[in-house]
mmCIF file of C-alpha atoms and ligand atoms in Angstrom:
data_model
loop_
_atom_site.group_PDB
_atom_site.id
_atom_site.type_symbol
_atom_site.label_atom_id
_atom_site.label_comp_id
_atom_site.label_asym_id
_atom_site.label_seq_id
_atom_site.Cartn_x
_atom_site.Cartn_y
_atom_site.Cartn_z
ATOM 1 C CA MET T 610 -18.123 31.357 -1.497
ATOM 2 C CA PRO T 611 -18.504 27.804 0.059
ATOM 3 C CA HIS T 612 -21.897 26.045 -1.887
ATOM 4 C CA THR T 613 -24.671 25.571 -0.133
ATOM 5 C CA GLU T 614 -25.467 21.938 -1.960
ATOM 6 C CA PHE T 615 -22.334 19.726 -0.569
ATOM 7 C CA THR T 616 -19.311 20.387 1.365
ATOM 8 C CA VAL T 617 -15.620 19.588 0.666
ATOM 9 C CA HIS T 618 -13.204 18.118 2.358
ATOM 10 C CA PRO T 619 -9.709 17.573 1.564
ATOM 11 C CA VAL T 620 -7.987 14.349 1.567
ATOM 12 C CA SER T 621 -4.979 15.031 1.729
ATOM 13 C CA PRO T 622 -2.265 18.241 1.881
ATOM 14 C CA THR T 623 -1.754 17.766 -1.839
ATOM 15 C CA LEU T 624 -4.497 16.657 -3.871
ATOM 16 C CA GLY T 625 -7.569 15.852 -3.499
ATOM 17 C CA ALA T 626 -11.690 16.619 -1.681
ATOM 18 C CA GLU T 627 -14.315 14.121 -1.063
ATOM 19 C CA ILE T 628 -17.669 15.835 -1.861
ATOM 20 C CA ARG T 629 -20.341 15.032 0.272
ATOM 21 C CA GLY T 630 -24.599 15.963 0.087
ATOM 22 C CA LEU T 631 -24.668 15.081 -3.349
ATOM 23 C CA ASP T 632 -27.018 12.241 -4.954
ATOM 24 C CA LEU T 633 -25.436 12.112 -8.231
ATOM 25 C CA SER T 634 -27.983 9.557 -9.261
ATOM 26 C CA GLN T 635 -30.890 12.838 -9.714
ATOM 27 C CA PRO T 636 -30.289 15.541 -12.270
ATOM 28 C CA LEU T 637 -27.607 18.878 -10.863
ATOM 29 C CA ARG T 638 -28.831 22.396 -10.785
ATOM 30 C CA PRO T 639 -26.359 24.405 -13.152
ATOM 31 C CA ALA T 640 -24.660 26.682 -10.519
ATOM 32 C CA THR T 641 -23.722 22.955 -8.660
ATOM 33 C CA ALA T 642 -22.246 21.662 -11.459
ATOM 34 C CA SER T 643 -20.283 24.689 -11.990
ATOM 35 C CA ALA T 644 -19.583 24.542 -8.221
ATOM 36 C CA LEU T 645 -18.234 21.243 -8.669
ATOM 37 C CA ALA T 646 -15.758 22.228 -11.927
ATOM 38 C CA ASP T 647 -14.398 24.997 -9.624
ATOM 39 C CA ALA T 648 -13.602 22.652 -6.760
ATOM 40 C CA LEU T 649 -11.975 20.096 -9.472
ATOM 41 C CA ASP T 650 -9.884 23.087 -10.693
ATOM 42 C CA ARG T 651 -9.023 23.341 -7.034
ATOM 43 C CA HIS T 652 -8.673 19.881 -5.258
ATOM 44 C CA LEU T 653 -7.728 18.192 -8.612
ATOM 45 C CA VAL T 654 -9.150 14.634 -7.724
ATOM 46 C CA LEU T 655 -13.039 14.745 -6.102
ATOM 47 C CA VAL T 656 -14.605 11.538 -4.445
ATOM 48 C CA PHE T 657 -18.561 11.052 -4.006
ATOM 49 C CA ARG T 658 -18.836 8.299 -2.122
ATOM 50 C CA GLY T 659 -22.161 5.919 -1.345
ATOM 51 C CA GLN T 660 -23.584 6.837 -5.144
ATOM 52 C CA ALA T 661 -26.119 4.268 -7.126
ATOM 53 C CA LEU T 662 -25.260 5.285 -10.678
ATOM 54 C CA SER T 663 -26.380 3.362 -14.155
ATOM 55 C CA ASP T 664 -24.224 4.140 -17.696
ATOM 56 C CA ALA T 665 -26.551 6.812 -18.544
ATOM 57 C CA ASP T 666 -26.294 8.692 -14.857
ATOM 58 C CA LEU T 667 -22.223 8.431 -15.291
ATOM 59 C CA VAL T 668 -22.706 9.800 -18.955
ATOM 60 C CA ARG T 669 -24.835 12.608 -17.911
ATOM 61 C CA VAL T 670 -22.726 13.409 -14.455
ATOM 62 C CA SER T 671 -19.635 13.608 -16.844
ATOM 63 C CA GLY T 672 -21.706 15.358 -19.585
ATOM 64 C CA HIS T 673 -21.551 18.421 -17.198
ATOM 65 C CA PHE T 674 -18.057 19.233 -16.606
ATOM 66 C CA GLY T 675 -17.591 18.617 -21.278
ATOM 67 C CA PRO T 676 -18.283 16.808 -24.476
ATOM 68 C CA LEU T 677 -16.474 13.189 -23.352
ATOM 69 C CA ASP T 678 -14.630 10.827 -25.431
ATOM 70 C CA LYS T 679 -14.909 7.670 -26.777
ATOM 71 C CA ALA T 680 -13.402 4.808 -24.528
ATOM 72 C CA PRO T 681 -10.034 4.010 -25.932
ATOM 73 C CA ILE T 682 -8.405 1.710 -27.586
ATOM 74 C CA THR T 683 -7.031 -1.579 -25.082
ATOM 75 C CA GLU T 684 -5.356 -4.461 -25.468
ATOM 76 C CA ASN T 685 -8.904 -6.153 -26.472
ATOM 77 C CA GLY T 686 -9.783 -4.083 -28.998
ATOM 78 C CA ARG T 687 -12.574 -1.205 -27.601
ATOM 79 C CA LEU T 688 -14.197 -2.612 -25.168
ATOM 80 C CA HIS T 689 -17.184 -0.312 -23.789
ATOM 81 C CA ALA T 690 -20.865 -0.401 -21.516
ATOM 82 C CA PRO T 691 -23.699 -1.487 -23.836
ATOM 83 C CA GLY T 692 -25.381 0.984 -25.106
ATOM 84 C CA HIS T 693 -22.781 3.618 -24.368
ATOM 85 C CA GLU T 694 -19.352 4.239 -26.553
ATOM 86 C CA GLU T 695 -18.290 6.650 -23.919
ATOM 87 C CA VAL T 696 -18.464 4.470 -20.951
ATOM 88 C CA TYR T 697 -14.966 2.363 -20.743
ATOM 89 C CA VAL T 698 -14.844 -0.741 -18.719
ATOM 90 C CA ILE T 699 -12.023 -1.558 -16.141
ATOM 91 C CA SER T 700 -12.283 -4.774 -15.494
ATOM 92 C CA ASN T 701 -10.160 -8.280 -14.767
ATOM 93 C CA VAL T 702 -13.497 -10.310 -15.156
ATOM 94 C CA THR T 703 -14.173 -13.196 -18.346
ATOM 95 C CA GLU T 704 -17.454 -13.177 -19.708
ATOM 96 C CA ASN T 705 -18.169 -16.729 -22.087
ATOM 97 C CA GLY T 706 -14.093 -16.833 -22.046
ATOM 98 C CA ARG T 707 -13.751 -13.092 -23.114
ATOM 99 C CA PRO T 708 -12.666 -9.897 -21.367
ATOM 100 C CA ILE T 709 -15.423 -8.080 -20.565
ATOM 101 C CA GLY T 710 -12.483 -5.253 -19.998
ATOM 102 C CA ALA T 711 -9.020 -3.918 -20.245
ATOM 103 C CA LEU T 712 -6.215 -3.846 -17.489
ATOM 104 C CA GLY T 713 -6.871 -7.449 -16.261
ATOM 105 C CA ALA T 714 -5.871 -7.552 -12.435
ATOM 106 C CA GLY T 715 -1.643 -6.630 -12.790
ATOM 107 C CA GLU T 716 -0.174 -2.808 -12.148
ATOM 108 C CA SER T 717 -1.224 0.152 -13.615
ATOM 109 C CA VAL T 718 1.565 1.990 -13.689
ATOM 110 C CA TRP T 719 1.914 5.614 -12.734
ATOM 111 C CA HIS T 720 0.208 7.836 -16.095
ATOM 112 C CA ALA T 721 -2.285 10.248 -17.431
ATOM 113 C CA ASP T 722 -5.019 9.315 -19.557
ATOM 114 C CA MET T 723 -4.255 9.331 -23.444
ATOM 115 C CA THR T 724 -1.622 11.678 -23.344
ATOM 116 C CA TYR T 725 0.060 10.107 -26.404
ATOM 117 C CA LEU T 726 -2.799 12.523 -27.977
ATOM 118 C CA GLU T 727 -2.348 16.669 -28.805
ATOM 119 C CA THR T 728 -4.613 17.490 -26.707
ATOM 120 C CA PRO T 729 -5.492 14.314 -24.109
ATOM 121 C CA PRO T 730 -8.413 14.238 -22.052
ATOM 122 C CA TYR T 731 -9.268 17.403 -19.557
ATOM 123 C CA ALA T 732 -10.970 14.859 -16.689
ATOM 124 C CA SER T 733 -11.460 11.009 -15.996
ATOM 125 C CA SER T 734 -13.869 10.011 -13.902
ATOM 126 C CA LEU T 735 -14.470 6.257 -12.786
ATOM 127 C CA TYR T 736 -16.881 4.707 -11.470
ATOM 128 C CA ALA T 737 -17.203 1.150 -8.831
ATOM 129 C CA LEU T 738 -19.591 -1.370 -9.497
ATOM 130 C CA GLU T 739 -17.366 -4.531 -7.789
ATOM 131 C CA VAL T 740 -14.334 -4.061 -5.772
ATOM 132 C CA PRO T 741 -11.772 -6.697 -4.867
ATOM 133 C CA ALA T 742 -12.091 -7.240 -0.773
ATOM 134 C CA GLU T 743 -7.619 -6.158 -0.855
ATOM 135 C CA GLY T 744 -5.179 -4.425 -3.165
ATOM 136 C CA GLY T 745 -6.853 -2.337 -6.542
ATOM 137 C CA ASP T 746 -6.994 0.885 -4.617
ATOM 138 C CA THR T 747 -5.809 3.816 -7.005
ATOM 139 C CA GLY T 748 -3.024 6.537 -5.889
ATOM 140 C CA PHE T 749 -3.225 9.747 -7.294
ATOM 141 C CA LEU T 750 -0.478 12.584 -8.176
ATOM 142 C CA SER T 751 -0.257 16.467 -8.476
ATOM 143 C CA MET T 752 2.068 16.961 -11.370
ATOM 144 C CA PHE T 753 2.655 20.684 -9.353
ATOM 145 C CA ALA T 754 3.768 18.941 -6.051
ATOM 146 C CA ALA T 755 5.669 16.223 -8.281
ATOM 147 C CA TYR T 756 7.403 19.731 -10.372
ATOM 148 C CA ASP T 757 7.991 21.386 -6.745
ATOM 149 C CA ALA T 758 9.921 18.558 -5.654
ATOM 150 C CA LEU T 759 12.237 18.766 -8.602
ATOM 151 C CA PRO T 760 16.086 19.958 -7.175
ATOM 152 C CA GLU T 761 16.286 23.602 -8.924
ATOM 153 C CA ALA T 762 18.882 22.878 -11.006
ATOM 154 C CA LEU T 763 16.947 19.775 -12.258
ATOM 155 C CA LYS T 764 14.229 22.169 -12.823
ATOM 156 C CA ARG T 765 16.295 24.854 -14.655
ATOM 157 C CA ARG T 766 17.944 21.781 -16.857
ATOM 158 C CA VAL T 767 14.649 20.069 -17.948
ATOM 159 C CA GLU T 768 12.662 23.901 -18.784
ATOM 160 C CA ARG T 769 12.221 23.472 -22.604
ATOM 161 C CA LEU T 770 13.127 19.714 -23.087
ATOM 162 C CA SER T 771 10.223 17.587 -24.374
ATOM 163 C CA ILE T 772 9.573 14.668 -24.588
ATOM 164 C CA LYS T 773 7.312 11.950 -27.036
ATOM 165 C CA HIS T 774 4.654 10.071 -25.073
ATOM 166 C CA ASP T 775 4.446 6.516 -26.215
ATOM 167 C CA SER T 776 1.005 5.250 -28.270
ATOM 168 C CA THR T 777 2.070 1.876 -28.206
ATOM 169 C CA THR T 778 1.371 0.036 -25.116
ATOM 170 C CA ASN T 779 -1.563 1.402 -21.828
ATOM 171 C CA SER T 780 -0.844 1.640 -18.319
ATOM 172 C CA GLY T 781 -0.846 -2.251 -17.592
ATOM 173 C CA GLY T 782 1.989 -2.537 -19.978
ATOM 174 C CA TYR T 783 -0.406 -4.351 -22.497
ATOM 175 C CA LEU T 784 0.286 -3.470 -26.240
ATOM 176 C CA ARG T 785 -2.714 -1.971 -27.550
ATOM 177 C CA GLN T 786 -4.978 -3.762 -30.792
ATOM 178 C CA GLY T 787 -3.170 -3.021 -34.217
ATOM 179 C CA PHE T 788 0.211 -1.580 -33.024
ATOM 180 C CA ALA T 789 3.741 -3.552 -32.948
ATOM 181 C CA PRO T 790 5.934 -3.868 -29.917
ATOM 182 C CA PRO T 791 8.173 -0.745 -30.043
ATOM 183 C CA THR T 792 11.527 -1.661 -30.676
ATOM 184 C CA ASP T 793 13.660 1.675 -30.001
ATOM 185 C CA VAL T 794 12.508 4.640 -28.144
ATOM 186 C CA ALA T 795 13.639 7.609 -30.731
ATOM 187 C CA THR T 796 11.457 6.337 -33.646
ATOM 188 C CA SER T 797 8.568 4.070 -31.681
ATOM 189 C CA PRO T 798 5.108 5.885 -32.256
ATOM 190 C CA GLY T 799 4.010 8.637 -30.023
ATOM 191 C CA THR T 800 3.293 12.054 -29.606
ATOM 192 C CA VAL T 801 5.692 15.127 -28.571
ATOM 193 C CA HIS T 802 4.963 17.608 -25.267
ATOM 194 C CA PRO T 803 6.832 20.143 -23.695
ATOM 195 C CA LEU T 804 8.271 18.469 -20.203
ATOM 196 C CA VAL T 805 6.915 21.653 -18.161
ATOM 197 C CA ILE T 806 3.555 23.149 -18.784
ATOM 198 C CA ALA T 807 2.531 25.831 -16.786
ATOM 199 C CA HIS T 808 -1.582 26.455 -15.587
ATOM 200 C CA PRO T 809 -2.885 29.165 -17.932
ATOM 201 C CA VAL T 810 -4.463 31.326 -15.024
ATOM 202 C CA THR T 811 -1.846 30.983 -12.391
ATOM 203 C CA GLY T 812 1.112 30.648 -13.770
ATOM 204 C CA ALA T 813 1.932 27.035 -11.647
ATOM 205 C CA ARG T 814 4.158 25.284 -13.003
ATOM 206 C CA ALA T 815 3.551 21.108 -13.760
ATOM 207 C CA LEU T 816 5.595 18.020 -15.111
ATOM 208 C CA LEU T 817 3.819 16.320 -17.962
ATOM 209 C CA LEU T 818 5.680 13.509 -18.017
ATOM 210 C CA GLY T 819 2.828 11.036 -19.613
ATOM 211 C CA ARG T 820 3.821 7.618 -19.047
ATOM 212 C CA ARG T 821 7.405 5.953 -18.499
ATOM 213 C CA PRO T 822 7.353 3.143 -20.485
ATOM 214 C CA HIS T 823 8.696 4.207 -24.099
ATOM 215 C CA ALA T 824 9.105 7.473 -23.213
ATOM 216 C CA HIS T 825 11.764 9.540 -25.007
ATOM 217 C CA ILE T 826 13.210 12.944 -24.910
ATOM 218 C CA SER T 827 13.480 14.758 -27.793
ATOM 219 C CA GLY T 828 16.920 15.617 -29.545
ATOM 220 C CA LEU T 829 19.038 13.373 -27.044
ATOM 221 C CA SER T 830 20.727 9.775 -27.312
ATOM 222 C CA VAL T 831 18.259 6.365 -25.716
ATOM 223 C CA ALA T 832 21.137 6.530 -23.521
ATOM 224 C CA GLU T 833 21.111 10.200 -22.183
ATOM 225 C CA SER T 834 17.441 10.079 -22.117
ATOM 226 C CA GLU T 835 16.761 7.245 -20.399
ATOM 227 C CA ALA T 836 19.361 8.531 -17.721
ATOM 228 C CA LEU T 837 17.678 11.786 -17.018
ATOM 229 C CA LEU T 838 13.687 10.347 -16.983
ATOM 230 C CA ASP T 839 15.002 8.217 -14.128
ATOM 231 C CA GLU T 840 15.915 10.846 -12.382
ATOM 232 C CA ILE T 841 13.037 13.296 -13.266
ATOM 233 C CA TRP T 842 11.099 10.143 -12.272
ATOM 234 C CA ALA T 843 13.243 9.999 -8.829
ATOM 235 C CA ALA T 844 12.715 13.313 -8.240
ATOM 236 C CA ALA T 845 9.277 13.745 -9.092
ATOM 237 C CA VAL T 846 7.422 10.627 -8.320
ATOM 238 C CA ARG T 847 7.845 9.800 -4.614
ATOM 239 C CA PRO T 848 5.150 7.852 -2.572
ATOM 240 C CA GLU T 849 5.061 10.965 -0.077
ATOM 241 C CA LEU T 850 3.511 13.133 -2.417
ATOM 242 C CA ALA T 851 0.716 10.650 -3.795
ATOM 243 C CA TRP T 852 -2.301 9.801 -1.938
ATOM 244 C CA HIS T 853 -4.546 6.124 -2.581
ATOM 245 C CA HIS T 854 -8.067 6.194 -2.600
ATOM 246 C CA ARG T 855 -9.600 3.038 -1.481
ATOM 247 C CA TRP T 856 -12.800 2.113 -3.360
ATOM 248 C CA ARG T 857 -16.376 0.951 -1.997
ATOM 249 C CA VAL T 858 -19.136 -0.304 -4.398
ATOM 250 C CA GLY T 859 -20.900 3.123 -5.319
ATOM 251 C CA ASP T 860 -17.327 5.294 -5.413
ATOM 252 C CA LEU T 861 -17.431 7.536 -8.314
ATOM 253 C CA VAL T 862 -13.764 9.237 -8.272
ATOM 254 C CA MET T 863 -12.809 12.209 -10.856
ATOM 255 C CA TRP T 864 -9.621 13.575 -11.830
ATOM 256 C CA ASP T 865 -8.409 16.595 -14.016
ATOM 257 C CA ASN T 866 -5.803 14.506 -16.514
ATOM 258 C CA ARG T 867 -4.093 17.303 -17.136
ATOM 259 C CA TRP T 868 -2.352 18.118 -13.711
ATOM 260 C CA THR T 869 -2.320 14.348 -12.373
ATOM 261 C CA MET T 870 -1.600 11.320 -12.523
ATOM 262 C CA HIS T 871 -3.032 8.370 -11.502
ATOM 263 C CA ARG T 872 -2.227 4.243 -11.108
ATOM 264 C CA ARG T 873 -3.509 0.887 -9.437
ATOM 265 C CA ASP T 874 -2.299 -1.083 -6.814
ATOM 266 C CA PRO T 875 -2.458 -5.362 -8.340
ATOM 267 C CA PHE T 876 -4.906 -7.137 -6.340
ATOM 268 C CA PRO T 877 -5.982 -10.989 -6.458
ATOM 269 C CA ASP T 878 -7.186 -11.928 -10.164
ATOM 270 C CA ASP T 879 -9.904 -14.921 -8.364
ATOM 271 C CA GLN T 880 -11.658 -11.297 -7.007
ATOM 272 C CA ARG T 881 -14.123 -9.229 -9.043
ATOM 273 C CA ARG T 882 -13.022 -5.599 -10.216
ATOM 274 C CA ARG T 883 -15.701 -3.681 -12.107
ATOM 275 C CA MET T 884 -15.482 0.262 -12.697
ATOM 276 C CA HIS T 885 -16.994 1.798 -15.573
ATOM 277 C CA ARG T 886 -14.895 5.116 -16.598
ATOM 278 C CA THR T 887 -15.723 7.991 -18.777
ATOM 279 C CA GLN T 888 -12.698 10.711 -20.476
ATOM 280 C CA ILE T 889 -14.476 14.051 -20.585
ATOM 281 C CA ALA T 890 -12.193 15.941 -23.660
ATOM 282 C CA VAL T 891 -11.957 19.061 -22.447
ATOM 283 C CA PRO T 892 -13.591 21.377 -20.416
ATOM 284 C CA GLY T 893 -16.798 22.880 -21.219
ATOM 285 C CA ARG T 894 -18.931 25.519 -19.031
ATOM 286 C CA ALA T 895 -20.846 23.197 -16.506
ATOM 287 C CA SER T 896 -24.296 25.581 -17.649
ATOM 288 C CA GLU T 897 -24.090 24.636 -20.958
ATOM 289 C CA ASN T 898 -23.866 20.435 -20.590
ATOM 290 C CA ALA T 899 -26.790 20.272 -17.664
ATOM 291 C CA ALA T 900 -28.741 18.578 -20.007
ATOM 292 C CA ALA T 901 -26.314 16.055 -21.457
HETATM 293 C C1 SIN E 782 -7.044 3.756 -15.125
HETATM 294 O O1 SIN E 782 -5.283 3.948 -15.216
HETATM 295 O O2 SIN E 782 -6.996 4.659 -15.644
HETATM 296 C C2 SIN E 782 -7.176 2.530 -14.096
HETATM 297 C C3 SIN E 782 -7.536 3.187 -13.177
HETATM 298 C C4 SIN E 782 -7.502 1.848 -11.814
HETATM 299 O O3 SIN E 782 -8.594 0.805 -12.390
HETATM 300 O O4 SIN E 782 -8.259 2.229 -10.245
#
């Protein structure tokens, strides 16, 4: 049944919906939070325009969806918003000669967040505080659509394969602090996951690719793994399947990190971009997290 407090407007044929009618700076009723979690399950990406959120609001709103992770380690260390270890800062801005956030102004390649963990985060939310006049759009791809796009023979070939998700570099290509540059993808650090996963309720199949750089398919030589990965990425990660969000200040975008990948366009480094992100570790019952 449609929820009466907000309306849902799909933004692309494969994923994404804009949610209208909610002011997230105000407390969310448990039933509303629960309906939003259902909408996230269904649409994989939710966009809320025109919000005015403090970091505490961002933590509270995200906390309705489940417990939050701490900000990840980046090329500049573990950068978080003052007073909020869960709020990861993504920015090209420097203050007193030091970066305040991660990922600079370059492209962030297609990836899902922190798939180098045994249990990657369920969802992420990204809130825009400052945006450049050009560039910096964030793209999303449904990994169900990516799987469906594979030719049948390739689907059969990848069905039982596993893939190592690199833990040394982030999506901007930067080495995470404390890691050595990977020299051999067969032995470099990371976590192995099945390449094809199935939705626990619907059974729909999805690809779990993580990110292309430094990935390795278990049991294959590096040359065989590289060739097969290139084939899978070319067949599955297609621009026509993706949807890109053009940011405005005050936008909050949430995505289901298990069934999507995302990327970011580069933007001019003399323009400021400042985003605050939270990561939801596992789905929580929205009503139980209502006060979080
Ligand atoms: C990310 O890769 O999580 C950052 C996306 C963005 O900066 O738009």
